[in-house]
Amino acid sequence: MKLALNLSLSLFALLTFYDKTFSLTNYQISKICKKEKRVSDCIKKFEEKRDNLKNGDRIEIPVIPYKGS
């Protein structure tokens, strides 16, 4: 009984957290890249990272420190 409970809970956890990747939409990418000098290079970079994320490849995400007031 305990084995069946553990098995069902682990299957439930695997199914609920399966394939939950949140990638940027085209609108969000263009909104971010408006501030850059080379908009086309920025868009191309973000779209490449988004495709890599959807394929399951690892990507590097830069961490920008928060500047509080």
PDB file of C-alpha atoms in Angstrom:
ATOM      1  CA  MET A   1       0.000   0.000   0.000  1.00  0.00           C
ATOM      2  CA  LYS A   2       2.809   2.369   0.890  1.00  0.00           C
ATOM      3  CA  LEU A   3       4.575   1.550  -2.374  1.00  0.00           C
ATOM      4  CA  ALA A   4       1.462   2.305  -4.397  1.00  0.00           C
ATOM      5  CA  LEU A   5       1.037   5.635  -2.590  1.00  0.00           C
ATOM      6  CA  ASN A   6       4.653   6.640  -3.219  1.00  0.00           C
ATOM      7  CA  LEU A   7       4.418   5.600  -6.853  1.00  0.00           C
ATOM      8  CA  SER A   8       1.213   7.540  -7.436  1.00  0.00           C
ATOM      9  CA  LEU A   9       2.584  10.667  -5.731  1.00  0.00           C
ATOM     10  CA  SER A  10       5.785  10.578  -7.754  1.00  0.00           C
ATOM     11  CA  LEU A  11       3.854  10.118 -11.009  1.00  0.00           C
ATOM     12  CA  PHE A  12       1.596  13.007 -10.057  1.00  0.00           C
ATOM     13  CA  ALA A  13       4.619  15.231  -9.390  1.00  0.00           C
ATOM     14  CA  LEU A  14       6.240  14.290 -12.685  1.00  0.00           C
ATOM     15  CA  LEU A  15       3.106  14.979 -14.687  1.00  0.00           C
ATOM     16  CA  THR A  16       2.352  18.329 -13.071  1.00  0.00           C
ATOM     17  CA  PHE A  17       5.835  19.781 -13.573  1.00  0.00           C
ATOM     18  CA  TYR A  18       6.400  18.314 -17.036  1.00  0.00           C
ATOM     19  CA  ASP A  19       7.346  20.752 -19.814  1.00  0.00           C
ATOM     20  CA  LYS A  20       6.682  24.013 -18.017  1.00  0.00           C
ATOM     21  CA  THR A  21       9.115  26.315 -19.782  1.00  0.00           C
ATOM     22  CA  PHE A  22       8.162  29.903 -20.128  1.00  0.00           C
ATOM     23  CA  SER A  23       9.752  31.567 -23.139  1.00  0.00           C
ATOM     24  CA  LEU A  24       9.364  35.124 -24.351  1.00  0.00           C
ATOM     25  CA  THR A  25       6.793  36.024 -26.973  1.00  0.00           C
ATOM     26  CA  ASN A  26       7.703  38.022 -30.083  1.00  0.00           C
ATOM     27  CA  TYR A  27       6.070  41.111 -28.578  1.00  0.00           C
ATOM     28  CA  GLN A  28       8.102  40.817 -25.370  1.00  0.00           C
ATOM     29  CA  ILE A  29      11.318  40.364 -27.353  1.00  0.00           C
ATOM     30  CA  SER A  30      10.665  43.442 -29.481  1.00  0.00           C
ATOM     31  CA  LYS A  31       9.746  45.471 -26.383  1.00  0.00           C
ATOM     32  CA  ILE A  32      13.028  44.512 -24.669  1.00  0.00           C
ATOM     33  CA  CYS A  33      15.121  45.164 -27.782  1.00  0.00           C
ATOM     34  CA  LYS A  34      13.738  48.670 -28.404  1.00  0.00           C
ATOM     35  CA  LYS A  35      16.303  50.005 -25.919  1.00  0.00           C
ATOM     36  CA  GLU A  36      19.301  48.438 -27.673  1.00  0.00           C
ATOM     37  CA  LYS A  37      21.486  50.056 -30.339  1.00  0.00           C
ATOM     38  CA  ARG A  38      21.226  47.168 -32.795  1.00  0.00           C
ATOM     39  CA  VAL A  39      17.641  46.023 -32.605  1.00  0.00           C
ATOM     40  CA  SER A  40      17.948  43.303 -35.260  1.00  0.00           C
ATOM     41  CA  ASP A  41      20.944  41.664 -33.534  1.00  0.00           C
ATOM     42  CA  CYS A  42      19.138  41.749 -30.208  1.00  0.00           C
ATOM     43  CA  ILE A  43      15.999  40.170 -31.666  1.00  0.00           C
ATOM     44  CA  LYS A  44      18.023  37.471 -33.410  1.00  0.00           C
ATOM     45  CA  LYS A  45      19.879  36.663 -30.168  1.00  0.00           C
ATOM     46  CA  PHE A  46      16.681  36.373 -28.132  1.00  0.00           C
ATOM     47  CA  GLU A  47      14.912  34.259 -30.760  1.00  0.00           C
ATOM     48  CA  GLU A  48      17.893  31.890 -30.880  1.00  0.00           C
ATOM     49  CA  LYS A  49      17.858  31.551 -27.083  1.00  0.00           C
ATOM     50  CA  ARG A  50      14.088  30.963 -27.133  1.00  0.00           C
ATOM     51  CA  ASP A  51      14.446  28.198 -29.718  1.00  0.00           C
ATOM     52  CA  ASN A  52      17.234  26.577 -27.711  1.00  0.00           C
ATOM     53  CA  LEU A  53      15.061  26.704 -24.587  1.00  0.00           C
ATOM     54  CA  LYS A  54      12.131  25.088 -26.413  1.00  0.00           C
ATOM     55  CA  ASN A  55      14.433  22.337 -27.734  1.00  0.00           C
ATOM     56  CA  GLY A  56      15.594  21.580 -24.198  1.00  0.00           C
ATOM     57  CA  ASP A  57      19.126  22.921 -24.599  1.00  0.00           C
ATOM     58  CA  ARG A  58      20.774  24.857 -21.807  1.00  0.00           C
ATOM     59  CA  ILE A  59      21.035  28.621 -22.170  1.00  0.00           C
ATOM     60  CA  GLU A  60      22.972  31.259 -20.265  1.00  0.00           C
ATOM     61  CA  ILE A  61      20.878  33.860 -18.519  1.00  0.00           C
ATOM     62  CA  PRO A  62      22.723  36.988 -17.361  1.00  0.00           C
ATOM     63  CA  VAL A  63      21.819  38.219 -13.901  1.00  0.00           C
ATOM     64  CA  ILE A  64      21.420  41.970 -13.634  1.00  0.00           C
ATOM     65  CA  PRO A  65      21.718  43.273 -10.067  1.00  0.00           C
ATOM     66  CA  TYR A  66      18.780  45.251  -8.730  1.00  0.00           C
ATOM     67  CA  LYS A  67      19.538  48.895  -8.063  1.00  0.00           C
ATOM     68  CA  GLY A  68      17.168  49.949  -5.345  1.00  0.00           C
ATOM     69  CA  SER A  69      16.486  53.564  -4.499  1.00  0.00           C
TER      70      SER A  69
END
